[in-house]
mmCIF file with all atom_site columns, C-alpha atoms in Angstrom:
data_model
loop_
_atom_site.group_PDB
_atom_site.id
_atom_site.type_symbol
_atom_site.label_atom_id
_atom_site.label_alt_id
_atom_site.label_comp_id
_atom_site.label_asym_id
_atom_site.label_entity_id
_atom_site.label_seq_id
_atom_site.pdbx_PDB_ins_code
_atom_site.Cartn_x
_atom_site.Cartn_y
_atom_site.Cartn_z
_atom_site.occupancy
_atom_site.B_iso_or_equiv
_atom_site.pdbx_formal_charge
_atom_site.auth_seq_id
_atom_site.auth_comp_id
_atom_site.auth_asym_id
_atom_site.auth_atom_id
_atom_site.pdbx_PDB_model_num
ATOM 1   C CA . ASP J 1 1   ? -0.079  0.283  -0.028 1.00 0.00 ? 1   ASP J CA 1
ATOM 2   C CA . ALA J 1 2   ? 1.056   3.521  -0.878 1.00 0.00 ? 2   ALA J CA 1
ATOM 3   C CA . GLY J 1 3   ? 0.241   4.857  2.572  1.00 0.00 ? 3   GLY J CA 1
ATOM 4   C CA . VAL J 1 4   ? -1.959  7.482  3.313  1.00 0.00 ? 4   VAL J CA 1
ATOM 5   C CA . ILE J 1 5   ? -2.144  10.145 0.353  1.00 0.00 ? 5   ILE J CA 1
ATOM 6   C CA . GLN J 1 6   ? -3.022  13.739 0.808  1.00 0.00 ? 6   GLN J CA 1
ATOM 7   C CA . SER J 1 7   ? -3.301  16.367 -1.975 1.00 0.00 ? 7   SER J CA 1
ATOM 8   C CA . PRO J 1 8   ? -2.271  18.875 -2.518 1.00 0.00 ? 8   PRO J CA 1
ATOM 9   C CA . ARG J 1 9   ? 0.933   19.076 -0.802 1.00 0.00 ? 9   ARG J CA 1
ATOM 10  C CA . HIS J 1 10  ? 0.729   22.839 -0.969 1.00 0.00 ? 10  HIS J CA 1
ATOM 11  C CA . GLU J 1 11  ? -2.005  25.181 -1.212 1.00 0.00 ? 11  GLU J CA 1
ATOM 12  C CA . VAL J 1 12  ? -1.716  29.210 -1.364 1.00 0.00 ? 12  VAL J CA 1
ATOM 13  C CA . THR J 1 13  ? -4.773  30.851 -1.673 1.00 0.00 ? 13  THR J CA 1
ATOM 14  C CA . GLU J 1 14  ? -6.153  34.261 -1.023 1.00 0.00 ? 14  GLU J CA 1
ATOM 15  C CA . MET J 1 15  ? -8.530  35.166 1.887  1.00 0.00 ? 15  MET J CA 1
ATOM 16  C CA . GLY J 1 16  ? -12.232 34.499 1.115  1.00 0.00 ? 16  GLY J CA 1
ATOM 17  C CA . GLN J 1 17  ? -11.610 31.538 -1.293 1.00 0.00 ? 17  GLN J CA 1
ATOM 18  C CA . GLU J 1 18  ? -12.682 28.115 -0.698 1.00 0.00 ? 18  GLU J CA 1
ATOM 19  C CA . VAL J 1 19  ? -10.031 25.450 0.031  1.00 0.00 ? 19  VAL J CA 1
ATOM 20  C CA . THR J 1 20  ? -10.597 21.813 -0.259 1.00 0.00 ? 20  THR J CA 1
ATOM 21  C CA . LEU J 1 21  ? -7.920  19.250 1.060  1.00 0.00 ? 21  LEU J CA 1
ATOM 22  C CA . ARG J 1 22  ? -8.095  15.598 0.020  1.00 0.00 ? 22  ARG J CA 1
ATOM 23  C CA . CYS J 1 23  ? -6.984  12.296 1.499  1.00 0.00 ? 23  CYS J CA 1
ATOM 24  C CA . LYS J 1 24  ? -7.229  8.700  0.610  1.00 0.00 ? 24  LYS J CA 1
ATOM 25  C CA . PRO J 1 25  ? -6.864  6.487  3.629  1.00 0.00 ? 25  PRO J CA 1
ATOM 26  C CA . ILE J 1 26  ? -4.874  3.046  3.689  1.00 0.00 ? 26  ILE J CA 1
ATOM 27  C CA . SER J 1 27  ? -7.155  0.338  2.266  1.00 0.00 ? 27  SER J CA 1
ATOM 28  C CA . GLY J 1 28  ? -8.886  -1.543 4.904  1.00 0.00 ? 28  GLY J CA 1
ATOM 29  C CA . HIS J 1 29  ? -8.450  1.181  7.789  1.00 0.00 ? 29  HIS J CA 1
ATOM 30  C CA . ASP J 1 30  ? -11.777 2.039  9.297  1.00 0.00 ? 30  ASP J CA 1
ATOM 31  C CA . TYR J 1 31  ? -10.809 5.040  10.896 1.00 0.00 ? 31  TYR J CA 1
ATOM 32  C CA . LEU J 1 32  ? -9.694  8.491  9.212  1.00 0.00 ? 32  LEU J CA 1
ATOM 33  C CA . PHE J 1 33  ? -8.404  11.497 11.230 1.00 0.00 ? 33  PHE J CA 1
ATOM 34  C CA . TRP J 1 34  ? -8.234  15.093 10.434 1.00 0.00 ? 34  TRP J CA 1
ATOM 35  C CA . TYR J 1 35  ? -5.340  17.020 12.230 1.00 0.00 ? 35  TYR J CA 1
ATOM 36  C CA . ARG J 1 36  ? -4.034  20.654 11.921 1.00 0.00 ? 36  ARG J CA 1
ATOM 37  C CA . GLN J 1 37  ? -0.693  21.698 12.979 1.00 0.00 ? 37  GLN J CA 1
ATOM 38  C CA . THR J 1 38  ? 0.543   25.232 13.696 1.00 0.00 ? 38  THR J CA 1
ATOM 39  C CA . MET J 1 39  ? 3.480   26.580 15.821 1.00 0.00 ? 39  MET J CA 1
ATOM 40  C CA . MET J 1 40  ? 1.196   27.911 18.566 1.00 0.00 ? 40  MET J CA 1
ATOM 41  C CA . ARG J 1 41  ? -1.326  25.092 19.216 1.00 0.00 ? 41  ARG J CA 1
ATOM 42  C CA . GLY J 1 42  ? 0.685   21.840 18.124 1.00 0.00 ? 42  GLY J CA 1
ATOM 43  C CA . LEU J 1 43  ? -1.222  18.694 16.554 1.00 0.00 ? 43  LEU J CA 1
ATOM 44  C CA . GLU J 1 44  ? -4.922  19.434 17.040 1.00 0.00 ? 44  GLU J CA 1
ATOM 45  C CA . LEU J 1 45  ? -7.614  16.716 16.154 1.00 0.00 ? 45  LEU J CA 1
ATOM 46  C CA . LEU J 1 46  ? -10.175 18.400 13.938 1.00 0.00 ? 46  LEU J CA 1
ATOM 47  C CA . ILE J 1 47  ? -12.529 15.492 13.278 1.00 0.00 ? 47  ILE J CA 1
ATOM 48  C CA . TYR J 1 48  ? -12.546 11.925 12.751 1.00 0.00 ? 48  TYR J CA 1
ATOM 49  C CA . PHE J 1 49  ? -14.291 9.148  10.924 1.00 0.00 ? 49  PHE J CA 1
ATOM 50  C CA . ASN J 1 50  ? -15.365 5.547  11.658 1.00 0.00 ? 50  ASN J CA 1
ATOM 51  C CA . ASN J 1 51  ? -16.733 3.778  8.703  1.00 0.00 ? 51  ASN J CA 1
ATOM 52  C CA . ASN J 1 52  ? -17.229 6.774  6.833  1.00 0.00 ? 52  ASN J CA 1
ATOM 53  C CA . VAL J 1 53  ? -19.277 8.207  9.575  1.00 0.00 ? 53  VAL J CA 1
ATOM 54  C CA . PRO J 1 54  ? -18.141 11.362 11.549 1.00 0.00 ? 54  PRO J CA 1
ATOM 55  C CA . ILE J 1 55  ? -17.831 10.304 15.186 1.00 0.00 ? 55  ILE J CA 1
ATOM 56  C CA . ASP J 1 56  ? -16.455 13.491 16.775 1.00 0.00 ? 56  ASP J CA 1
ATOM 57  C CA . ASP J 1 57  ? -16.381 16.983 15.104 1.00 0.00 ? 57  ASP J CA 1
ATOM 58  C CA . SER J 1 58  ? -15.707 18.950 18.452 1.00 0.00 ? 58  SER J CA 1
ATOM 59  C CA . GLY J 1 59  ? -12.303 19.953 17.146 1.00 0.00 ? 59  GLY J CA 1
ATOM 60  C CA . MET J 1 60  ? -13.383 21.830 14.207 1.00 0.00 ? 60  MET J CA 1
ATOM 61  C CA . PRO J 1 61  ? -12.845 25.379 14.812 1.00 0.00 ? 61  PRO J CA 1
ATOM 62  C CA . GLU J 1 62  ? -15.883 27.059 13.036 1.00 0.00 ? 62  GLU J CA 1
ATOM 63  C CA . ASP J 1 63  ? -18.676 26.625 10.951 1.00 0.00 ? 63  ASP J CA 1
ATOM 64  C CA . ARG J 1 64  ? -16.315 27.381 8.063  1.00 0.00 ? 64  ARG J CA 1
ATOM 65  C CA . PHE J 1 65  ? -14.861 24.034 8.358  1.00 0.00 ? 65  PHE J CA 1
ATOM 66  C CA . SER J 1 66  ? -16.706 20.965 7.029  1.00 0.00 ? 66  SER J CA 1
ATOM 67  C CA . ALA J 1 67  ? -15.528 17.441 6.325  1.00 0.00 ? 67  ALA J CA 1
ATOM 68  C CA . LYS J 1 68  ? -17.016 14.512 4.492  1.00 0.00 ? 68  LYS J CA 1
ATOM 69  C CA . MET J 1 69  ? -16.199 11.008 3.693  1.00 0.00 ? 69  MET J CA 1
ATOM 70  C CA . PRO J 1 70  ? -18.195 9.838  0.895  1.00 0.00 ? 70  PRO J CA 1
ATOM 71  C CA . ASN J 1 71  ? -16.596 6.471  0.770  1.00 0.00 ? 71  ASN J CA 1
ATOM 72  C CA . ALA J 1 72  ? -13.996 4.412  2.371  1.00 0.00 ? 72  ALA J CA 1
ATOM 73  C CA . SER J 1 73  ? -11.325 5.510  0.194  1.00 0.00 ? 73  SER J CA 1
ATOM 74  C CA . PHE J 1 74  ? -11.795 9.172  0.104  1.00 0.00 ? 74  PHE J CA 1
ATOM 75  C CA . SER J 1 75  ? -12.178 12.091 2.498  1.00 0.00 ? 75  SER J CA 1
ATOM 76  C CA . THR J 1 76  ? -12.315 16.035 2.002  1.00 0.00 ? 76  THR J CA 1
ATOM 77  C CA . LEU J 1 77  ? -11.720 18.766 4.216  1.00 0.00 ? 77  LEU J CA 1
ATOM 78  C CA . LYS J 1 78  ? -13.288 22.052 3.207  1.00 0.00 ? 78  LYS J CA 1
ATOM 79  C CA . ILE J 1 79  ? -12.796 25.665 4.592  1.00 0.00 ? 79  ILE J CA 1
ATOM 80  C CA . GLN J 1 80  ? -15.270 28.211 3.237  1.00 0.00 ? 80  GLN J CA 1
ATOM 81  C CA . PRO J 1 81  ? -14.241 31.054 3.361  1.00 0.00 ? 81  PRO J CA 1
ATOM 82  C CA . SER J 1 82  ? -10.694 30.775 4.007  1.00 0.00 ? 82  SER J CA 1
ATOM 83  C CA . GLU J 1 83  ? -9.109  33.208 6.412  1.00 0.00 ? 83  GLU J CA 1
ATOM 84  C CA . PRO J 1 84  ? -5.219  33.817 7.027  1.00 0.00 ? 84  PRO J CA 1
ATOM 85  C CA . ARG J 1 85  ? -5.395  32.288 10.612 1.00 0.00 ? 85  ARG J CA 1
ATOM 86  C CA . ASP J 1 86  ? -6.178  29.059 8.648  1.00 0.00 ? 86  ASP J CA 1
ATOM 87  C CA . SER J 1 87  ? -2.708  28.764 7.467  1.00 0.00 ? 87  SER J CA 1
ATOM 88  C CA . ALA J 1 88  ? -1.402  25.617 8.974  1.00 0.00 ? 88  ALA J CA 1
ATOM 89  C CA . VAL J 1 89  ? -0.365  22.003 7.894  1.00 0.00 ? 89  VAL J CA 1
ATOM 90  C CA . TYR J 1 90  ? -3.142  19.691 7.603  1.00 0.00 ? 90  TYR J CA 1
ATOM 91  C CA . PHE J 1 91  ? -2.583  16.048 8.192  1.00 0.00 ? 91  PHE J CA 1
ATOM 92  C CA . CYS J 1 92  ? -4.808  13.098 7.501  1.00 0.00 ? 92  CYS J CA 1
ATOM 93  C CA . ALA J 1 93  ? -4.105  9.940  9.288  1.00 0.00 ? 93  ALA J CA 1
ATOM 94  C CA . SER J 1 94  ? -5.874  6.357  9.196  1.00 0.00 ? 94  SER J CA 1
ATOM 95  C CA . SER J 1 95  ? -5.649  3.614  11.474 1.00 0.00 ? 95  SER J CA 1
ATOM 96  C CA . LEU J 1 96  ? -6.861  -0.200 11.113 1.00 0.00 ? 96  LEU J CA 1
ATOM 97  C CA . ALA J 1 97  ? -9.186  -0.143 13.954 1.00 0.00 ? 97  ALA J CA 1
ATOM 98  C CA . GLY J 1 98  ? -10.060 2.138  16.838 1.00 0.00 ? 98  GLY J CA 1
ATOM 99  C CA . TRP J 1 99  ? -8.655  2.160  20.491 1.00 0.00 ? 99  TRP J CA 1
ATOM 100 C CA . GLY J 1 100 ? -5.351  0.596  20.578 1.00 0.00 ? 100 GLY J CA 1
ATOM 101 C CA . THR J 1 101 ? -4.080  0.798  17.046 1.00 0.00 ? 101 THR J CA 1
ATOM 102 C CA . GLU J 1 102 ? -1.582  3.272  15.801 1.00 0.00 ? 102 GLU J CA 1
ATOM 103 C CA . ALA J 1 103 ? -2.367  6.152  13.235 1.00 0.00 ? 103 ALA J CA 1
ATOM 104 C CA . PHE J 1 104 ? -0.447  6.352  9.935  1.00 0.00 ? 104 PHE J CA 1
ATOM 105 C CA . PHE J 1 105 ? -0.160  9.885  8.645  1.00 0.00 ? 105 PHE J CA 1
ATOM 106 C CA . GLY J 1 106 ? -0.055  11.394 5.185  1.00 0.00 ? 106 GLY J CA 1
ATOM 107 C CA . GLN J 1 107 ? 2.592   13.793 4.187  1.00 0.00 ? 107 GLN J CA 1
ATOM 108 C CA . GLY J 1 108 ? 0.300   16.741 5.070  1.00 0.00 ? 108 GLY J CA 1
ATOM 109 C CA . THR J 1 109 ? -0.940  19.772 3.069  1.00 0.00 ? 109 THR J CA 1
ATOM 110 C CA . ARG J 1 110 ? 0.649   23.005 3.762  1.00 0.00 ? 110 ARG J CA 1
ATOM 111 C CA . LEU J 1 111 ? -2.095  25.538 3.362  1.00 0.00 ? 111 LEU J CA 1
ATOM 112 C CA . THR J 1 112 ? -1.307  29.393 3.138  1.00 0.00 ? 112 THR J CA 1
ATOM 113 C CA . VAL J 1 113 ? -4.065  32.035 3.092  1.00 0.00 ? 113 VAL J CA 1
ATOM 114 C CA . VAL J 1 114 ? -2.892  35.234 2.150  1.00 0.00 ? 114 VAL J CA 1
ATOM 115 C CA . ALA Y 2 1   ? -11.237 14.750 28.391 1.00 0.00 ? 1   ALA Y CA 1
ATOM 116 C CA . GLN Y 2 2   ? -7.765  13.435 28.249 1.00 0.00 ? 2   GLN Y CA 1
ATOM 117 C CA . SER Y 2 3   ? -4.859  15.515 27.571 1.00 0.00 ? 3   SER Y CA 1
ATOM 118 C CA . VAL Y 2 4   ? -1.168  15.232 26.980 1.00 0.00 ? 4   VAL Y CA 1
ATOM 119 C CA . SER Y 2 5   ? 1.776   17.597 28.409 1.00 0.00 ? 5   SER Y CA 1
ATOM 120 C CA . GLN Y 2 6   ? 5.081   17.598 26.905 1.00 0.00 ? 6   GLN Y CA 1
ATOM 121 C CA . HIS Y 2 7   ? 7.325   19.689 29.425 1.00 0.00 ? 7   HIS Y CA 1
ATOM 122 C CA . ASN Y 2 8   ? 10.065  20.683 26.830 1.00 0.00 ? 8   ASN Y CA 1
ATOM 123 C CA . HIS Y 2 9   ? 9.421   22.817 24.106 1.00 0.00 ? 9   HIS Y CA 1
ATOM 124 C CA . HIS Y 2 10  ? 12.778  23.038 22.559 1.00 0.00 ? 10  HIS Y CA 1
ATOM 125 C CA . VAL Y 2 11  ? 15.824  20.870 23.455 1.00 0.00 ? 11  VAL Y CA 1
ATOM 126 C CA . ILE Y 2 12  ? 19.326  21.391 22.237 1.00 0.00 ? 12  ILE Y CA 1
ATOM 127 C CA . LEU Y 2 13  ? 21.786  18.510 22.831 1.00 0.00 ? 13  LEU Y CA 1
ATOM 128 C CA . SER Y 2 14  ? 25.457  17.442 21.374 1.00 0.00 ? 14  SER Y CA 1
ATOM 129 C CA . GLU Y 2 15  ? 25.923  14.416 19.730 1.00 0.00 ? 15  GLU Y CA 1
ATOM 130 C CA . ALA Y 2 16  ? 26.302  11.447 22.045 1.00 0.00 ? 16  ALA Y CA 1
ATOM 131 C CA . ALA Y 2 17  ? 24.482  13.030 24.757 1.00 0.00 ? 17  ALA Y CA 1
ATOM 132 C CA . SER Y 2 18  ? 21.718  11.155 26.842 1.00 0.00 ? 18  SER Y CA 1
ATOM 133 C CA . LEU Y 2 19  ? 18.220  12.250 25.867 1.00 0.00 ? 19  LEU Y CA 1
ATOM 134 C CA . GLU Y 2 20  ? 15.048  12.282 27.877 1.00 0.00 ? 20  GLU Y CA 1
ATOM 135 C CA . LEU Y 2 21  ? 12.091  13.978 26.752 1.00 0.00 ? 21  LEU Y CA 1
ATOM 136 C CA . GLY Y 2 22  ? 9.068   14.109 29.198 1.00 0.00 ? 22  GLY Y CA 1
ATOM 137 C CA . CYS Y 2 23  ? 5.555   13.302 28.587 1.00 0.00 ? 23  CYS Y CA 1
ATOM 138 C CA . ASN Y 2 24  ? 2.495   13.266 31.071 1.00 0.00 ? 24  ASN Y CA 1
ATOM 139 C CA . TYR Y 2 25  ? -1.075  12.489 30.406 1.00 0.00 ? 25  TYR Y CA 1
ATOM 140 C CA . SER Y 2 26  ? -4.396  13.071 32.147 1.00 0.00 ? 26  SER Y CA 1
ATOM 141 C CA . TYR Y 2 27  ? -6.648  9.974  32.331 1.00 0.00 ? 27  TYR Y CA 1
ATOM 142 C CA . GLY Y 2 28  ? -7.166  7.769  35.260 1.00 0.00 ? 28  GLY Y CA 1
ATOM 143 C CA . GLY Y 2 29  ? -8.147  4.662  33.285 1.00 0.00 ? 29  GLY Y CA 1
ATOM 144 C CA . THR Y 2 30  ? -6.420  2.335  30.791 1.00 0.00 ? 30  THR Y CA 1
ATOM 145 C CA . VAL Y 2 31  ? -4.268  4.078  27.997 1.00 0.00 ? 31  VAL Y CA 1
ATOM 146 C CA . ASN Y 2 32  ? -2.511  3.354  24.879 1.00 0.00 ? 32  ASN Y CA 1
ATOM 147 C CA . LEU Y 2 33  ? 0.476   5.759  24.420 1.00 0.00 ? 33  LEU Y CA 1
ATOM 148 C CA . PHE Y 2 34  ? 2.554   6.458  21.778 1.00 0.00 ? 34  PHE Y CA 1
ATOM 149 C CA . TRP Y 2 35  ? 5.496   8.294  20.735 1.00 0.00 ? 35  TRP Y CA 1
ATOM 150 C CA . TYR Y 2 36  ? 5.632   9.732  16.950 1.00 0.00 ? 36  TYR Y CA 1
ATOM 151 C CA . VAL Y 2 37  ? 8.594   11.614 15.456 1.00 0.00 ? 37  VAL Y CA 1
ATOM 152 C CA . GLN Y 2 38  ? 8.491   14.034 12.551 1.00 0.00 ? 38  GLN Y CA 1
ATOM 153 C CA . TYR Y 2 39  ? 11.610  14.680 10.583 1.00 0.00 ? 39  TYR Y CA 1
ATOM 154 C CA . PRO Y 2 40  ? 12.275  18.134 9.171  1.00 0.00 ? 40  PRO Y CA 1
ATOM 155 C CA . GLY Y 2 41  ? 9.537   18.359 6.274  1.00 0.00 ? 41  GLY Y CA 1
ATOM 156 C CA . GLN Y 2 42  ? 8.119   15.014 6.639  1.00 0.00 ? 42  GLN Y CA 1
ATOM 157 C CA . HIS Y 2 43  ? 5.216   13.414 8.132  1.00 0.00 ? 43  HIS Y CA 1
ATOM 158 C CA . LEU Y 2 44  ? 4.622   11.767 11.446 1.00 0.00 ? 44  LEU Y CA 1
ATOM 159 C CA . GLN Y 2 45  ? 5.947   8.463  11.780 1.00 0.00 ? 45  GLN Y CA 1
ATOM 160 C CA . LEU Y 2 46  ? 5.428   5.925  14.967 1.00 0.00 ? 46  LEU Y CA 1
ATOM 161 C CA . LEU Y 2 47  ? 8.647   5.681  17.139 1.00 0.00 ? 47  LEU Y CA 1
ATOM 162 C CA . LEU Y 2 48  ? 7.265   3.327  19.627 1.00 0.00 ? 48  LEU Y CA 1
ATOM 163 C CA . LYS Y 2 49  ? 3.942   2.351  21.599 1.00 0.00 ? 49  LYS Y CA 1
ATOM 164 C CA . TYR Y 2 50  ? 2.673   1.002  24.616 1.00 0.00 ? 50  TYR Y CA 1
ATOM 165 C CA . PHE Y 2 51  ? -0.455  -1.108 24.750 1.00 0.00 ? 51  PHE Y CA 1
ATOM 166 C CA . SER Y 2 52  ? -0.106  -3.426 27.718 1.00 0.00 ? 52  SER Y CA 1
ATOM 167 C CA . GLY Y 2 53  ? 2.807   -5.776 29.511 1.00 0.00 ? 53  GLY Y CA 1
ATOM 168 C CA . ASP Y 2 54  ? 6.413   -4.441 30.025 1.00 0.00 ? 54  ASP Y CA 1
ATOM 169 C CA . PRO Y 2 55  ? 6.104   -0.912 30.882 1.00 0.00 ? 55  PRO Y CA 1
ATOM 170 C CA . LEU Y 2 56  ? 9.732   -0.425 29.198 1.00 0.00 ? 56  LEU Y CA 1
ATOM 171 C CA . VAL Y 2 57  ? 8.879   -0.334 25.626 1.00 0.00 ? 57  VAL Y CA 1
ATOM 172 C CA . LYS Y 2 58  ? 11.664  -0.495 22.747 1.00 0.00 ? 58  LYS Y CA 1
ATOM 173 C CA . GLY Y 2 59  ? 11.366  1.457  19.616 1.00 0.00 ? 59  GLY Y CA 1
ATOM 174 C CA . ILE Y 2 60  ? 13.112  2.105  16.662 1.00 0.00 ? 60  ILE Y CA 1
ATOM 175 C CA . LYS Y 2 61  ? 16.524  3.558  16.391 1.00 0.00 ? 61  LYS Y CA 1
ATOM 176 C CA . GLY Y 2 62  ? 17.602  3.030  19.834 1.00 0.00 ? 62  GLY Y CA 1
ATOM 177 C CA . PHE Y 2 63  ? 14.631  4.630  21.440 1.00 0.00 ? 63  PHE Y CA 1
ATOM 178 C CA . GLU Y 2 64  ? 12.842  3.622  24.457 1.00 0.00 ? 64  GLU Y CA 1
ATOM 179 C CA . ALA Y 2 65  ? 10.162  4.802  26.665 1.00 0.00 ? 65  ALA Y CA 1
ATOM 180 C CA . GLU Y 2 66  ? 8.802   3.937  30.229 1.00 0.00 ? 66  GLU Y CA 1
ATOM 181 C CA . PHE Y 2 67  ? 5.338   3.902  31.402 1.00 0.00 ? 67  PHE Y CA 1
ATOM 182 C CA . ILE Y 2 68  ? 5.142   4.646  34.907 1.00 0.00 ? 68  ILE Y CA 1
ATOM 183 C CA . LYS Y 2 69  ? 1.188   4.434  35.633 1.00 0.00 ? 69  LYS Y CA 1
ATOM 184 C CA . SER Y 2 70  ? 1.588   5.930  39.014 1.00 0.00 ? 70  SER Y CA 1
ATOM 185 C CA . LYS Y 2 71  ? 3.106   9.132  37.543 1.00 0.00 ? 71  LYS Y CA 1
ATOM 186 C CA . PHE Y 2 72  ? 0.917   9.143  34.561 1.00 0.00 ? 72  PHE Y CA 1
ATOM 187 C CA . SER Y 2 73  ? 4.160   9.178  32.709 1.00 0.00 ? 73  SER Y CA 1
ATOM 188 C CA . PHE Y 2 74  ? 5.709   8.082  29.267 1.00 0.00 ? 74  PHE Y CA 1
ATOM 189 C CA . ASN Y 2 75  ? 9.229   9.533  29.245 1.00 0.00 ? 75  ASN Y CA 1
ATOM 190 C CA . LEU Y 2 76  ? 11.138  9.172  26.060 1.00 0.00 ? 76  LEU Y CA 1
ATOM 191 C CA . ARG Y 2 77  ? 14.789  8.274  26.289 1.00 0.00 ? 77  ARG Y CA 1
ATOM 192 C CA . LYS Y 2 78  ? 18.103  7.554  24.327 1.00 0.00 ? 78  LYS Y CA 1
ATOM 193 C CA . PRO Y 2 79  ? 21.379  6.998  25.643 1.00 0.00 ? 79  PRO Y CA 1
ATOM 194 C CA . SER Y 2 80  ? 23.383  8.642  22.844 1.00 0.00 ? 80  SER Y CA 1
ATOM 195 C CA . VAL Y 2 81  ? 21.683  10.999 20.398 1.00 0.00 ? 81  VAL Y CA 1
ATOM 196 C CA . GLN Y 2 82  ? 22.947  11.352 16.711 1.00 0.00 ? 82  GLN Y CA 1
ATOM 197 C CA . TRP Y 2 83  ? 22.618  14.251 14.594 1.00 0.00 ? 83  TRP Y CA 1
ATOM 198 C CA . SER Y 2 84  ? 20.208  12.492 12.575 1.00 0.00 ? 84  SER Y CA 1
ATOM 199 C CA . ASP Y 2 85  ? 17.808  12.322 15.470 1.00 0.00 ? 85  ASP Y CA 1
ATOM 200 C CA . THR Y 2 86  ? 17.001  16.161 14.922 1.00 0.00 ? 86  THR Y CA 1
ATOM 201 C CA . ALA Y 2 87  ? 13.249  16.105 14.571 1.00 0.00 ? 87  ALA Y CA 1
ATOM 202 C CA . GLU Y 2 88  ? 10.157  17.060 16.485 1.00 0.00 ? 88  GLU Y CA 1
ATOM 203 C CA . TYR Y 2 89  ? 8.815   14.406 18.893 1.00 0.00 ? 89  TYR Y CA 1
ATOM 204 C CA . PHE Y 2 90  ? 5.218   14.129 19.842 1.00 0.00 ? 90  PHE Y CA 1
ATOM 205 C CA . CYS Y 2 91  ? 3.741   11.963 22.647 1.00 0.00 ? 91  CYS Y CA 1
ATOM 206 C CA . ALA Y 2 92  ? 0.178   10.833 22.272 1.00 0.00 ? 92  ALA Y CA 1
ATOM 207 C CA . VAL Y 2 93  ? -2.727  8.847  24.191 1.00 0.00 ? 93  VAL Y CA 1
ATOM 208 C CA . ASN Y 2 94  ? -5.599  6.958  23.439 1.00 0.00 ? 94  ASN Y CA 1
ATOM 209 C CA . ALA Y 2 95  ? -7.936  6.281  26.124 1.00 0.00 ? 95  ALA Y CA 1
ATOM 210 C CA . LEU Y 2 96  ? -9.976  2.967  26.775 1.00 0.00 ? 96  LEU Y CA 1
ATOM 211 C CA . GLY Y 2 97  ? -13.678 3.763  27.355 1.00 0.00 ? 97  GLY Y CA 1
ATOM 212 C CA . ARG Y 2 98  ? -13.470 7.388  26.148 1.00 0.00 ? 98  ARG Y CA 1
ATOM 213 C CA . ASP Y 2 99  ? -13.497 7.399  22.479 1.00 0.00 ? 99  ASP Y CA 1
ATOM 214 C CA . ASP Y 2 100 ? -11.155 6.178  19.678 1.00 0.00 ? 100 ASP Y CA 1
ATOM 215 C CA . LYS Y 2 101 ? -9.005  9.589  19.388 1.00 0.00 ? 101 LYS Y CA 1
ATOM 216 C CA . ILE Y 2 102 ? -5.651  9.870  19.543 1.00 0.00 ? 102 ILE Y CA 1
ATOM 217 C CA . ILE Y 2 103 ? -4.666  13.030 21.409 1.00 0.00 ? 103 ILE Y CA 1
ATOM 218 C CA . PHE Y 2 104 ? -1.285  14.584 20.715 1.00 0.00 ? 104 PHE Y CA 1
ATOM 219 C CA . GLY Y 2 105 ? 1.058   16.730 22.956 1.00 0.00 ? 105 GLY Y CA 1
ATOM 220 C CA . LYS Y 2 106 ? 2.210   20.108 21.642 1.00 0.00 ? 106 LYS Y CA 1
ATOM 221 C CA . GLY Y 2 107 ? 5.714   18.515 20.618 1.00 0.00 ? 107 GLY Y CA 1
ATOM 222 C CA . THR Y 2 108 ? 9.354   18.940 21.489 1.00 0.00 ? 108 THR Y CA 1
ATOM 223 C CA . ARG Y 2 109 ? 11.593  20.284 18.922 1.00 0.00 ? 109 ARG Y CA 1
ATOM 224 C CA . LEU Y 2 110 ? 14.993  18.412 19.442 1.00 0.00 ? 110 LEU Y CA 1
ATOM 225 C CA . HIS Y 2 111 ? 18.009  19.976 17.536 1.00 0.00 ? 111 HIS Y CA 1
ATOM 226 C CA . ILE Y 2 112 ? 21.368  17.818 17.837 1.00 0.00 ? 112 ILE Y CA 1
ATOM 227 C CA . LEU Y 2 113 ? 24.587  19.833 17.513 1.00 0.00 ? 113 LEU Y CA 1
ATOM 228 C CA . PRO Y 2 114 ? 27.178  17.937 15.196 1.00 0.00 ? 114 PRO Y CA 1
#
């Protein structure tokens, strides 16, 4: 397996624009996590899915953020409208099962909102 | 909710020095504990994990960590660091009975001087 695949690797956008980040988890993994990494706040869990169903989105900062998982092999994180404070590295991770299993991370998407 | 504290935000050592990075978690029940490493410009990779059994866990690249339940700690150690260990290190916890989330500490940046 190629691991968790995220796209794009880098995204630069203007404030107010819609941004969509994409993730393909490892095949067979039932859990998918979206994290945001910033210098100030470290690695924050935004939302996670189990079998394509959102389980906990309490980490999503605002209504401008939304995430979907239409099938087992694809998830998106959307920011609309984007703001400069959304600039961060966004990581997607997947795990085989829930509790007790490690998460495998993608390469991340570095988002810059100007 | 469970949380993870990493005491050192930035550590600078010379090659061959011994390393210990502190990690404490807050949760009174059964936990899984992880250390992840993020090399410059790369994604997070698992260094080692504790699920049960021997509280002294051996990981890759000569790292080890000791789970001390009474202290809610899971400190990372390496007897002799190398320049290639320069990276950011994240401690993470997954709490049984809470949910399937993996919560990360804010990370410790380790810089090894050649």
